Amino acid sequence: MYSRTWKDLEPVLNVNGLHGVKLYSETEGEIVHLKLEPGAHLKAHKTPVNVLFYILEGEATLQIGDEVATYPKDSTVDSPKDIPHAVTNNGKVDLRLLVIKMPKP
């Protein structure tokens, strides 16, 4: 059994109010924990696999393709492969979300 918390892992992203750690990274998939401080923005990018966002805390403003919407805690949002997606925290508290990629890109 292997247990971990996002606070104890080495970040793969730690700039401009963005903090990301890989909670799980195996051939069958990848799960990344992202924390965005208020006003932080993860710029639009594409992934070669489908992505599921799960909002743990705060509200996430997601841009997927040409669509932009804000989602509350406990929402899940699908992002199809090869479509640009971006994440912004327009709120006043930290935003935490899981980014689940299947299979691992």
PDB file of N, CA and C in Angstrom:
ATOM      1  N   MET A   1       0.849  -1.169   0.000  1.00  0.00           N
ATOM      2  CA  MET A   1       0.000   0.000   0.000  1.00  0.00           C
ATOM      3  C   MET A   1       0.896   1.234   0.000  1.00  0.00           C
ATOM      4  N   TYR A   2       0.500   2.225  -0.803  1.00  0.00           N
ATOM      5  CA  TYR A   2       1.264   3.471  -0.885  1.00  0.00           C
ATOM      6  C   TYR A   2       0.306   4.631  -0.652  1.00  0.00           C
ATOM      7  N   SER A   3       0.607   5.436   0.347  1.00  0.00           N
ATOM      8  CA  SER A   3      -0.239   6.563   0.692  1.00  0.00           C
ATOM      9  C   SER A   3       0.544   7.857   0.524  1.00  0.00           C
ATOM     10  N   ARG A   4      -0.145   8.938   0.108  1.00  0.00           N
ATOM     11  CA  ARG A   4       0.515  10.219  -0.068  1.00  0.00           C
ATOM     12  C   ARG A   4      -0.504  11.344   0.065  1.00  0.00           C
ATOM     13  N   THR A   5      -0.019  12.540   0.359  1.00  0.00           N
ATOM     14  CA  THR A   5      -0.849  13.733   0.328  1.00  0.00           C
ATOM     15  C   THR A   5      -0.204  14.716  -0.634  1.00  0.00           C
ATOM     16  N   TRP A   6      -1.018  15.545  -1.256  1.00  0.00           N
ATOM     17  CA  TRP A   6      -0.500  16.476  -2.258  1.00  0.00           C
ATOM     18  C   TRP A   6       0.507  17.437  -1.660  1.00  0.00           C
ATOM     19  N   LYS A   7       0.380  17.764  -0.389  1.00  0.00           N
ATOM     20  CA  LYS A   7       1.288  18.717   0.250  1.00  0.00           C
ATOM     21  C   LYS A   7       2.693  18.150   0.435  1.00  0.00           C
ATOM     22  N   ASP A   8       2.821  16.827   0.437  1.00  0.00           N
ATOM     23  CA  ASP A   8       4.119  16.194   0.677  1.00  0.00           C
ATOM     24  C   ASP A   8       4.876  15.823  -0.591  1.00  0.00           C
ATOM     25  N   LEU A   9       4.275  16.008  -1.757  1.00  0.00           N
ATOM     26  CA  LEU A   9       4.900  15.592  -3.011  1.00  0.00           C
ATOM     27  C   LEU A   9       5.657  16.740  -3.669  1.00  0.00           C
ATOM     28  N   GLU A  10       6.685  16.392  -4.416  1.00  0.00           N
ATOM     29  CA  GLU A  10       7.478  17.363  -5.161  1.00  0.00           C
ATOM     30  C   GLU A  10       6.638  17.946  -6.290  1.00  0.00           C
ATOM     31  N   PRO A  11       6.533  19.273  -6.373  1.00  0.00           N
ATOM     32  CA  PRO A  11       5.698  19.852  -7.429  1.00  0.00           C
ATOM     33  C   PRO A  11       6.313  19.685  -8.816  1.00  0.00           C
ATOM     34  N   VAL A  12       5.427  19.487  -9.795  1.00  0.00           N
ATOM     35  CA  VAL A  12       5.836  19.491 -11.203  1.00  0.00           C
ATOM     36  C   VAL A  12       5.553  20.854 -11.812  1.00  0.00           C
ATOM     37  N   LEU A  13       4.799  21.672 -11.067  1.00  0.00           N
ATOM     38  CA  LEU A  13       4.461  23.033 -11.480  1.00  0.00           C
ATOM     39  C   LEU A  13       4.361  23.863 -10.211  1.00  0.00           C
ATOM     40  N   ASN A  14       5.097  24.986 -10.166  1.00  0.00           N
ATOM     41  CA  ASN A  14       5.073  25.832  -8.978  1.00  0.00           C
ATOM     42  C   ASN A  14       5.477  27.254  -9.357  1.00  0.00           C
ATOM     43  N   VAL A  15       4.602  27.949 -10.112  1.00  0.00           N
ATOM     44  CA  VAL A  15       4.881  29.308 -10.569  1.00  0.00           C
ATOM     45  C   VAL A  15       3.598  30.133 -10.600  1.00  0.00           C
ATOM     46  N   ASN A  16       3.729  31.422 -10.376  1.00  0.00           N
ATOM     47  CA  ASN A  16       2.631  32.381 -10.554  1.00  0.00           C
ATOM     48  C   ASN A  16       1.312  31.957  -9.902  1.00  0.00           C
ATOM     49  N   GLY A  17       1.389  31.446  -8.684  1.00  0.00           N
ATOM     50  CA  GLY A  17       0.176  31.054  -7.971  1.00  0.00           C
ATOM     51  C   GLY A  17      -0.382  29.702  -8.361  1.00  0.00           C
ATOM     52  N   LEU A  18       0.368  28.959  -9.180  1.00  0.00           N
ATOM     53  CA  LEU A  18      -0.030  27.609  -9.588  1.00  0.00           C
ATOM     54  C   LEU A  18       0.862  26.597  -8.888  1.00  0.00           C
ATOM     55  N   HIS A  19       0.256  25.551  -8.357  1.00  0.00           N
ATOM     56  CA  HIS A  19       1.021  24.485  -7.712  1.00  0.00           C
ATOM     57  C   HIS A  19       0.419  23.165  -8.154  1.00  0.00           C
ATOM     58  N   GLY A  20       1.206  22.321  -8.795  1.00  0.00           N
ATOM     59  CA  GLY A  20       0.713  21.037  -9.277  1.00  0.00           C
ATOM     60  C   GLY A  20       1.611  19.895  -8.874  1.00  0.00           C
ATOM     61  N   VAL A  21       1.005  18.796  -8.450  1.00  0.00           N
ATOM     62  CA  VAL A  21       1.742  17.577  -8.126  1.00  0.00           C
ATOM     63  C   VAL A  21       1.042  16.384  -8.761  1.00  0.00           C
ATOM     64  N   LYS A  22       1.834  15.402  -9.169  1.00  0.00           N
ATOM     65  CA  LYS A  22       1.264  14.163  -9.704  1.00  0.00           C
ATOM     66  C   LYS A  22       0.990  13.218  -8.544  1.00  0.00           C
ATOM     67  N   LEU A  23      -0.293  12.969  -8.308  1.00  0.00           N
ATOM     68  CA  LEU A  23      -0.686  12.031  -7.264  1.00  0.00           C
ATOM     69  C   LEU A  23      -0.531  10.591  -7.734  1.00  0.00           C
ATOM     70  N   TYR A  24      -0.734  10.405  -9.036  1.00  0.00           N
ATOM     71  CA  TYR A  24      -0.702   9.058  -9.610  1.00  0.00           C
ATOM     72  C   TYR A  24      -0.210   9.173 -11.033  1.00  0.00           C
ATOM     73  N   SER A  25       0.750   8.331 -11.399  1.00  0.00           N
ATOM     74  CA  SER A  25       1.278   8.359 -12.755  1.00  0.00           C
ATOM     75  C   SER A  25       1.750   6.958 -13.143  1.00  0.00           C
ATOM     76  N   GLU A  26       0.865   6.260 -13.823  1.00  0.00           N
ATOM     77  CA  GLU A  26       1.149   4.907 -14.308  1.00  0.00           C
ATOM     78  C   GLU A  26       0.694   4.838 -15.761  1.00  0.00           C
ATOM     79  N   THR A  27       1.001   3.752 -16.440  1.00  0.00           N
ATOM     80  CA  THR A  27       0.661   3.645 -17.858  1.00  0.00           C
ATOM     81  C   THR A  27      -0.838   3.783 -18.113  1.00  0.00           C
ATOM     82  N   GLU A  28      -1.664   3.318 -17.175  1.00  0.00           N
ATOM     83  CA  GLU A  28      -3.114   3.371 -17.402  1.00  0.00           C
ATOM     84  C   GLU A  28      -3.722   4.741 -17.148  1.00  0.00           C
ATOM     85  N   GLY A  29      -2.994   5.647 -16.501  1.00  0.00           N
ATOM     86  CA  GLY A  29      -3.561   6.969 -16.268  1.00  0.00           C
ATOM     87  C   GLY A  29      -2.681   7.850 -15.403  1.00  0.00           C
ATOM     88  N   GLU A  30      -3.136   9.083 -15.281  1.00  0.00           N
ATOM     89  CA  GLU A  30      -2.407  10.070 -14.491  1.00  0.00           C
ATOM     90  C   GLU A  30      -3.417  10.958 -13.768  1.00  0.00           C
ATOM     91  N   ILE A  31      -3.126  11.255 -12.504  1.00  0.00           N
ATOM     92  CA  ILE A  31      -3.962  12.161 -11.720  1.00  0.00           C
ATOM     93  C   ILE A  31      -3.058  13.243 -11.160  1.00  0.00           C
ATOM     94  N   VAL A  32      -3.402  14.494 -11.500  1.00  0.00           N
ATOM     95  CA  VAL A  32      -2.628  15.642 -11.053  1.00  0.00           C
ATOM     96  C   VAL A  32      -3.503  16.477 -10.130  1.00  0.00           C
ATOM     97  N   HIS A  33      -2.947  16.884  -8.986  1.00  0.00           N
ATOM     98  CA  HIS A  33      -3.628  17.801  -8.078  1.00  0.00           C
ATOM     99  C   HIS A  33      -3.121  19.203  -8.393  1.00  0.00           C
ATOM    100  N   LEU A  34      -4.039  20.120  -8.718  1.00  0.00           N
ATOM    101  CA  LEU A  34      -3.681  21.510  -8.980  1.00  0.00           C
ATOM    102  C   LEU A  34      -4.269  22.406  -7.913  1.00  0.00           C
ATOM    103  N   LYS A  35      -3.465  23.352  -7.464  1.00  0.00           N
ATOM    104  CA  LYS A  35      -3.952  24.407  -6.565  1.00  0.00           C
ATOM    105  C   LYS A  35      -3.657  25.731  -7.249  1.00  0.00           C
ATOM    106  N   LEU A  36      -4.680  26.557  -7.405  1.00  0.00           N
ATOM    107  CA  LEU A  36      -4.529  27.883  -7.995  1.00  0.00           C
ATOM    108  C   LEU A  36      -4.939  28.920  -6.961  1.00  0.00           C
ATOM    109  N   GLU A  37      -4.035  29.830  -6.675  1.00  0.00           N
ATOM    110  CA  GLU A  37      -4.359  30.935  -5.785  1.00  0.00           C
ATOM    111  C   GLU A  37      -5.332  31.869  -6.499  1.00  0.00           C
ATOM    112  N   PRO A  38      -6.040  32.737  -5.746  1.00  0.00           N
ATOM    113  CA  PRO A  38      -6.946  33.686  -6.391  1.00  0.00           C
ATOM    114  C   PRO A  38      -6.218  34.485  -7.483  1.00  0.00           C
ATOM    115  N   GLY A  39      -6.844  34.555  -8.664  1.00  0.00           N
ATOM    116  CA  GLY A  39      -6.269  35.276  -9.801  1.00  0.00           C
ATOM    117  C   GLY A  39      -5.320  34.457 -10.662  1.00  0.00           C
ATOM    118  N   ALA A  40      -4.956  33.256 -10.225  1.00  0.00           N
ATOM    119  CA  ALA A  40      -4.015  32.427 -10.999  1.00  0.00           C
ATOM    120  C   ALA A  40      -4.715  31.838 -12.221  1.00  0.00           C
ATOM    121  N   HIS A  41      -3.902  31.577 -13.265  1.00  0.00           N
ATOM    122  CA  HIS A  41      -4.435  31.096 -14.545  1.00  0.00           C
ATOM    123  C   HIS A  41      -3.471  30.077 -15.145  1.00  0.00           C
ATOM    124  N   LEU A  42      -3.990  28.929 -15.516  1.00  0.00           N
ATOM    125  CA  LEU A  42      -3.238  27.928 -16.272  1.00  0.00           C
ATOM    126  C   LEU A  42      -3.611  28.128 -17.726  1.00  0.00           C
ATOM    127  N   LYS A  43      -2.640  28.540 -18.539  1.00  0.00           N
ATOM    128  CA  LYS A  43      -2.931  28.904 -19.928  1.00  0.00           C
ATOM    129  C   LYS A  43      -3.443  27.720 -20.742  1.00  0.00           C
ATOM    130  N   ALA A  44      -4.120  28.035 -21.813  1.00  0.00           N
ATOM    131  CA  ALA A  44      -4.710  27.016 -22.684  1.00  0.00           C
ATOM    132  C   ALA A  44      -3.634  26.120 -23.282  1.00  0.00           C
ATOM    133  N   HIS A  45      -3.929  24.839 -23.286  1.00  0.00           N
ATOM    134  CA  HIS A  45      -3.040  23.835 -23.873  1.00  0.00           C
ATOM    135  C   HIS A  45      -3.884  22.626 -24.260  1.00  0.00           C
ATOM    136  N   LYS A  46      -3.321  21.762 -25.081  1.00  0.00           N
ATOM    137  CA  LYS A  46      -4.007  20.546 -25.526  1.00  0.00           C
ATOM    138  C   LYS A  46      -3.357  19.330 -24.889  1.00  0.00           C
ATOM    139  N   THR A  47      -4.150  18.275 -24.733  1.00  0.00           N
ATOM    140  CA  THR A  47      -3.609  16.980 -24.324  1.00  0.00           C
ATOM    141  C   THR A  47      -4.060  15.932 -25.344  1.00  0.00           C
ATOM    142  N   PRO A  48      -3.231  14.909 -25.559  1.00  0.00           N
ATOM    143  CA  PRO A  48      -3.576  13.885 -26.545  1.00  0.00           C
ATOM    144  C   PRO A  48      -4.560  12.832 -26.026  1.00  0.00           C
ATOM    145  N   VAL A  49      -5.056  13.044 -24.798  1.00  0.00           N
ATOM    146  CA  VAL A  49      -6.030  12.121 -24.194  1.00  0.00           C
ATOM    147  C   VAL A  49      -7.164  12.936 -23.576  1.00  0.00           C
ATOM    148  N   ASN A  50      -8.297  12.287 -23.347  1.00  0.00           N
ATOM    149  CA  ASN A  50      -9.404  12.939 -22.656  1.00  0.00           C
ATOM    150  C   ASN A  50      -9.003  13.284 -21.221  1.00  0.00           C
ATOM    151  N   VAL A  51      -9.589  14.363 -20.701  1.00  0.00           N
ATOM    152  CA  VAL A  51      -9.302  14.814 -19.351  1.00  0.00           C
ATOM    153  C   VAL A  51     -10.624  14.980 -18.603  1.00  0.00           C
ATOM    154  N   LEU A  52     -10.614  14.631 -17.326  1.00  0.00           N
ATOM    155  CA  LEU A  52     -11.741  14.903 -16.444  1.00  0.00           C
ATOM    156  C   LEU A  52     -11.227  15.817 -15.338  1.00  0.00           C
ATOM    157  N   PHE A  53     -11.897  16.951 -15.137  1.00  0.00           N
ATOM    158  CA  PHE A  53     -11.581  17.853 -14.029  1.00  0.00           C
ATOM    159  C   PHE A  53     -12.571  17.571 -12.906  1.00  0.00           C
ATOM    160  N   TYR A  54     -12.062  17.463 -11.683  1.00  0.00           N
ATOM    161  CA  TYR A  54     -12.919  17.316 -10.503  1.00  0.00           C
ATOM    162  C   TYR A  54     -12.563  18.435  -9.537  1.00  0.00           C
ATOM    163  N   ILE A  55     -13.499  19.338  -9.275  1.00  0.00           N
ATOM    164  CA  ILE A  55     -13.237  20.493  -8.423  1.00  0.00           C
ATOM    165  C   ILE A  55     -13.406  20.079  -6.963  1.00  0.00           C
ATOM    166  N   LEU A  56     -12.324  20.209  -6.206  1.00  0.00           N
ATOM    167  CA  LEU A  56     -12.306  19.822  -4.802  1.00  0.00           C
ATOM    168  C   LEU A  56     -12.687  20.964  -3.870  1.00  0.00           C
ATOM    169  N   GLU A  57     -12.271  22.178  -4.245  1.00  0.00           N
ATOM    170  CA  GLU A  57     -12.442  23.336  -3.370  1.00  0.00           C
ATOM    171  C   GLU A  57     -12.445  24.601  -4.221  1.00  0.00           C
ATOM    172  N   GLY A  58     -13.294  25.553  -3.889  1.00  0.00           N
ATOM    173  CA  GLY A  58     -13.360  26.797  -4.640  1.00  0.00           C
ATOM    174  C   GLY A  58     -14.220  26.637  -5.886  1.00  0.00           C
ATOM    175  N   GLU A  59     -14.074  27.599  -6.805  1.00  0.00           N
ATOM    176  CA  GLU A  59     -14.785  27.564  -8.082  1.00  0.00           C
ATOM    177  C   GLU A  59     -13.778  27.673  -9.214  1.00  0.00           C
ATOM    178  N   ALA A  60     -13.947  26.826 -10.227  1.00  0.00           N
ATOM    179  CA  ALA A  60     -13.040  26.802 -11.378  1.00  0.00           C
ATOM    180  C   ALA A  60     -13.719  27.413 -12.587  1.00  0.00           C
ATOM    181  N   THR A  61     -13.050  28.372 -13.199  1.00  0.00           N
ATOM    182  CA  THR A  61     -13.502  28.865 -14.491  1.00  0.00           C
ATOM    183  C   THR A  61     -12.700  28.114 -15.535  1.00  0.00           C
ATOM    184  N   LEU A  62     -13.400  27.303 -16.326  1.00  0.00           N
ATOM    185  CA  LEU A  62     -12.759  26.455 -17.321  1.00  0.00           C
ATOM    186  C   LEU A  62     -13.099  26.955 -18.711  1.00  0.00           C
ATOM    187  N   GLN A  63     -12.082  27.010 -19.538  1.00  0.00           N
ATOM    188  CA  GLN A  63     -12.282  27.260 -20.965  1.00  0.00           C
ATOM    189  C   GLN A  63     -11.933  25.963 -21.668  1.00  0.00           C
ATOM    190  N   ILE A  64     -12.891  25.419 -22.389  1.00  0.00           N
ATOM    191  CA  ILE A  64     -12.672  24.204 -23.157  1.00  0.00           C
ATOM    192  C   ILE A  64     -13.130  24.513 -24.576  1.00  0.00           C
ATOM    193  N   GLY A  65     -12.165  24.584 -25.492  1.00  0.00           N
ATOM    194  CA  GLY A  65     -12.472  25.042 -26.837  1.00  0.00           C
ATOM    195  C   GLY A  65     -12.933  26.485 -26.767  1.00  0.00           C
ATOM    196  N   ASP A  66     -14.105  26.774 -27.343  1.00  0.00           N
ATOM    197  CA  ASP A  66     -14.659  28.131 -27.333  1.00  0.00           C
ATOM    198  C   ASP A  66     -15.601  28.382 -26.159  1.00  0.00           C
ATOM    199  N   GLU A  67     -15.843  27.368 -25.335  1.00  0.00           N
ATOM    200  CA  GLU A  67     -16.782  27.497 -24.225  1.00  0.00           C
ATOM    201  C   GLU A  67     -16.064  27.895 -22.941  1.00  0.00           C
ATOM    202  N   VAL A  68     -16.662  28.812 -22.181  1.00  0.00           N
ATOM    203  CA  VAL A  68     -16.142  29.226 -20.879  1.00  0.00           C
ATOM    204  C   VAL A  68     -17.288  29.161 -19.882  1.00  0.00           C
ATOM    205  N   ALA A  69     -17.040  28.509 -18.733  1.00  0.00           N
ATOM    206  CA  ALA A  69     -18.059  28.428 -17.685  1.00  0.00           C
ATOM    207  C   ALA A  69     -17.357  28.263 -16.343  1.00  0.00           C
ATOM    208  N   THR A  70     -18.075  28.616 -15.279  1.00  0.00           N
ATOM    209  CA  THR A  70     -17.553  28.483 -13.922  1.00  0.00           C
ATOM    210  C   THR A  70     -18.299  27.365 -13.213  1.00  0.00           C
ATOM    211  N   TYR A  71     -17.542  26.519 -12.513  1.00  0.00           N
ATOM    212  CA  TYR A  71     -18.094  25.334 -11.869  1.00  0.00           C
ATOM    213  C   TYR A  71     -17.754  25.335 -10.380  1.00  0.00           C
ATOM    214  N   PRO A  72     -18.719  24.954  -9.527  1.00  0.00           N
ATOM    215  CA  PRO A  72     -18.486  24.927  -8.083  1.00  0.00           C
ATOM    216  C   PRO A  72     -17.834  23.622  -7.627  1.00  0.00           C
ATOM    217  N   LYS A  73     -17.488  23.620  -6.356  1.00  0.00           N
ATOM    218  CA  LYS A  73     -16.951  22.440  -5.682  1.00  0.00           C
ATOM    219  C   LYS A  73     -17.821  21.217  -5.968  1.00  0.00           C
ATOM    220  N   ASP A  74     -17.176  20.071  -6.133  1.00  0.00           N
ATOM    221  CA  ASP A  74     -17.803  18.769  -6.375  1.00  0.00           C
ATOM    222  C   ASP A  74     -18.346  18.592  -7.785  1.00  0.00           C
ATOM    223  N   SER A  75     -18.019  19.516  -8.697  1.00  0.00           N
ATOM    224  CA  SER A  75     -18.393  19.349 -10.107  1.00  0.00           C
ATOM    225  C   SER A  75     -17.321  18.551 -10.829  1.00  0.00           C
ATOM    226  N   THR A  76     -17.754  17.811 -11.854  1.00  0.00           N
ATOM    227  CA  THR A  76     -16.823  17.183 -12.783  1.00  0.00           C
ATOM    228  C   THR A  76     -17.102  17.746 -14.165  1.00  0.00           C
ATOM    229  N   VAL A  77     -16.024  17.932 -14.932  1.00  0.00           N
ATOM    230  CA  VAL A  77     -16.143  18.504 -16.271  1.00  0.00           C
ATOM    231  C   VAL A  77     -15.238  17.713 -17.207  1.00  0.00           C
ATOM    232  N   ASP A  78     -15.800  17.259 -18.321  1.00  0.00           N
ATOM    233  CA  ASP A  78     -15.032  16.530 -19.334  1.00  0.00           C
ATOM    234  C   ASP A  78     -14.377  17.506 -20.303  1.00  0.00           C
ATOM    235  N   SER A  79     -13.144  17.179 -20.684  1.00  0.00           N
ATOM    236  CA  SER A  79     -12.438  17.946 -21.712  1.00  0.00           C
ATOM    237  C   SER A  79     -11.909  16.947 -22.746  1.00  0.00           C
ATOM    238  N   PRO A  80     -12.444  16.968 -23.965  1.00  0.00           N
ATOM    239  CA  PRO A  80     -12.023  16.009 -24.988  1.00  0.00           C
ATOM    240  C   PRO A  80     -10.562  16.206 -25.399  1.00  0.00           C
ATOM    241  N   LYS A  81      -9.949  15.126 -25.812  1.00  0.00           N
ATOM    242  CA  LYS A  81      -8.562  15.191 -26.271  1.00  0.00           C
ATOM    243  C   LYS A  81      -8.430  16.146 -27.462  1.00  0.00           C
ATOM    244  N   ASP A  82      -7.254  16.730 -27.576  1.00  0.00           N
ATOM    245  CA  ASP A  82      -6.888  17.614 -28.685  1.00  0.00           C
ATOM    246  C   ASP A  82      -7.696  18.909 -28.757  1.00  0.00           C
ATOM    247  N   ILE A  83      -8.466  19.239 -27.712  1.00  0.00           N
ATOM    248  CA  ILE A  83      -9.192  20.502 -27.637  1.00  0.00           C
ATOM    249  C   ILE A  83      -8.488  21.357 -26.577  1.00  0.00           C
ATOM    250  N   PRO A  84      -8.121  22.603 -26.903  1.00  0.00           N
ATOM    251  CA  PRO A  84      -7.449  23.432 -25.894  1.00  0.00           C
ATOM    252  C   PRO A  84      -8.331  23.645 -24.661  1.00  0.00           C
ATOM    253  N   HIS A  85      -7.691  23.576 -23.490  1.00  0.00           N
ATOM    254  CA  HIS A  85      -8.403  23.862 -22.243  1.00  0.00           C
ATOM    255  C   HIS A  85      -7.512  24.708 -21.340  1.00  0.00           C
ATOM    256  N   ALA A  86      -8.159  25.544 -20.520  1.00  0.00           N
ATOM    257  CA  ALA A  86      -7.469  26.433 -19.592  1.00  0.00           C
ATOM    258  C   ALA A  86      -8.259  26.481 -18.290  1.00  0.00           C
ATOM    259  N   VAL A  87      -7.568  26.831 -17.192  1.00  0.00           N
ATOM    260  CA  VAL A  87      -8.199  26.919 -15.879  1.00  0.00           C
ATOM    261  C   VAL A  87      -7.838  28.266 -15.260  1.00  0.00           C
ATOM    262  N   THR A  88      -8.850  28.942 -14.687  1.00  0.00           N
ATOM    263  CA  THR A  88      -8.625  30.217 -14.012  1.00  0.00           C
ATOM    264  C   THR A  88      -9.352  30.212 -12.671  1.00  0.00           C
ATOM    265  N   ASN A  89      -8.721  30.809 -11.663  1.00  0.00           N
ATOM    266  CA  ASN A  89      -9.366  31.005 -10.377  1.00  0.00           C
ATOM    267  C   ASN A  89      -9.756  32.476 -10.265  1.00  0.00           C
ATOM    268  N   ASN A  90     -11.012  32.773 -10.537  1.00  0.00           N
ATOM    269  CA  ASN A  90     -11.524  34.133 -10.412  1.00  0.00           C
ATOM    270  C   ASN A  90     -12.093  34.408  -9.023  1.00  0.00           C
ATOM    271  N   GLY A  91     -12.001  33.420  -8.127  1.00  0.00           N
ATOM    272  CA  GLY A  91     -12.563  33.558  -6.788  1.00  0.00           C
ATOM    273  C   GLY A  91     -11.628  34.239  -5.805  1.00  0.00           C
ATOM    274  N   LYS A  92     -12.052  34.271  -4.554  1.00  0.00           N
ATOM    275  CA  LYS A  92     -11.285  34.919  -3.486  1.00  0.00           C
ATOM    276  C   LYS A  92     -10.577  33.911  -2.587  1.00  0.00           C
ATOM    277  N   VAL A  93     -10.781  32.618  -2.841  1.00  0.00           N
ATOM    278  CA  VAL A  93     -10.128  31.562  -2.067  1.00  0.00           C
ATOM    279  C   VAL A  93      -9.371  30.644  -3.031  1.00  0.00           C
ATOM    280  N   ASP A  94      -8.474  29.835  -2.482  1.00  0.00           N
ATOM    281  CA  ASP A  94      -7.739  28.886  -3.313  1.00  0.00           C
ATOM    282  C   ASP A  94      -8.696  27.945  -4.037  1.00  0.00           C
ATOM    283  N   LEU A  95      -8.320  27.593  -5.246  1.00  0.00           N
ATOM    284  CA  LEU A  95      -9.023  26.594  -6.036  1.00  0.00           C
ATOM    285  C   LEU A  95      -8.162  25.339  -6.037  1.00  0.00           C
ATOM    286  N   ARG A  96      -8.783  24.207  -5.709  1.00  0.00           N
ATOM    287  CA  ARG A  96      -8.082  22.921  -5.789  1.00  0.00           C
ATOM    288  C   ARG A  96      -8.900  21.993  -6.666  1.00  0.00           C
ATOM    289  N   LEU A  97      -8.220  21.308  -7.586  1.00  0.00           N
ATOM    290  CA  LEU A  97      -8.913  20.373  -8.460  1.00  0.00           C
ATOM    291  C   LEU A  97      -8.007  19.227  -8.842  1.00  0.00           C
ATOM    292  N   LEU A  98      -8.631  18.129  -9.223  1.00  0.00           N
ATOM    293  CA  LEU A  98      -7.910  16.980  -9.768  1.00  0.00           C
ATOM    294  C   LEU A  98      -8.059  17.013 -11.280  1.00  0.00           C
ATOM    295  N   VAL A  99      -6.955  16.708 -11.954  1.00  0.00           N
ATOM    296  CA  VAL A  99      -6.945  16.576 -13.408  1.00  0.00           C
ATOM    297  C   VAL A  99      -6.645  15.103 -13.681  1.00  0.00           C
ATOM    298  N   ILE A 100      -7.637  14.395 -14.225  1.00  0.00           N
ATOM    299  CA  ILE A 100      -7.529  12.949 -14.413  1.00  0.00           C
ATOM    300  C   ILE A 100      -7.415  12.673 -15.906  1.00  0.00           C
ATOM    301  N   LYS A 101      -6.306  12.028 -16.300  1.00  0.00           N
ATOM    302  CA  LYS A 101      -6.041  11.731 -17.714  1.00  0.00           C
ATOM    303  C   LYS A 101      -5.992  10.213 -17.894  1.00  0.00           C
ATOM    304  N   MET A 102      -6.777   9.724 -18.861  1.00  0.00           N
ATOM    305  CA  MET A 102      -6.819   8.289 -19.117  1.00  0.00           C
ATOM    306  C   MET A 102      -6.764   8.041 -20.612  1.00  0.00           C
ATOM    307  N   PRO A 103      -5.838   7.305 -21.121  1.00  0.00           N
ATOM    308  CA  PRO A 103      -4.660   6.771 -20.442  1.00  0.00           C
ATOM    309  C   PRO A 103      -3.627   7.873 -20.230  1.00  0.00           C
ATOM    310  N   LYS A 104      -2.535   7.533 -19.606  1.00  0.00           N
ATOM    311  CA  LYS A 104      -1.467   8.507 -19.374  1.00  0.00           C
ATOM    312  C   LYS A 104      -0.963   9.013 -20.733  1.00  0.00           C
ATOM    313  N   PRO A 105      -0.858  10.344 -20.870  1.00  0.00           N
ATOM    314  CA  PRO A 105      -0.365  10.881 -22.155  1.00  0.00           C
ATOM    315  C   PRO A 105       1.112  10.594 -22.388  1.00  0.00           C
TER     316      PRO A 105
END
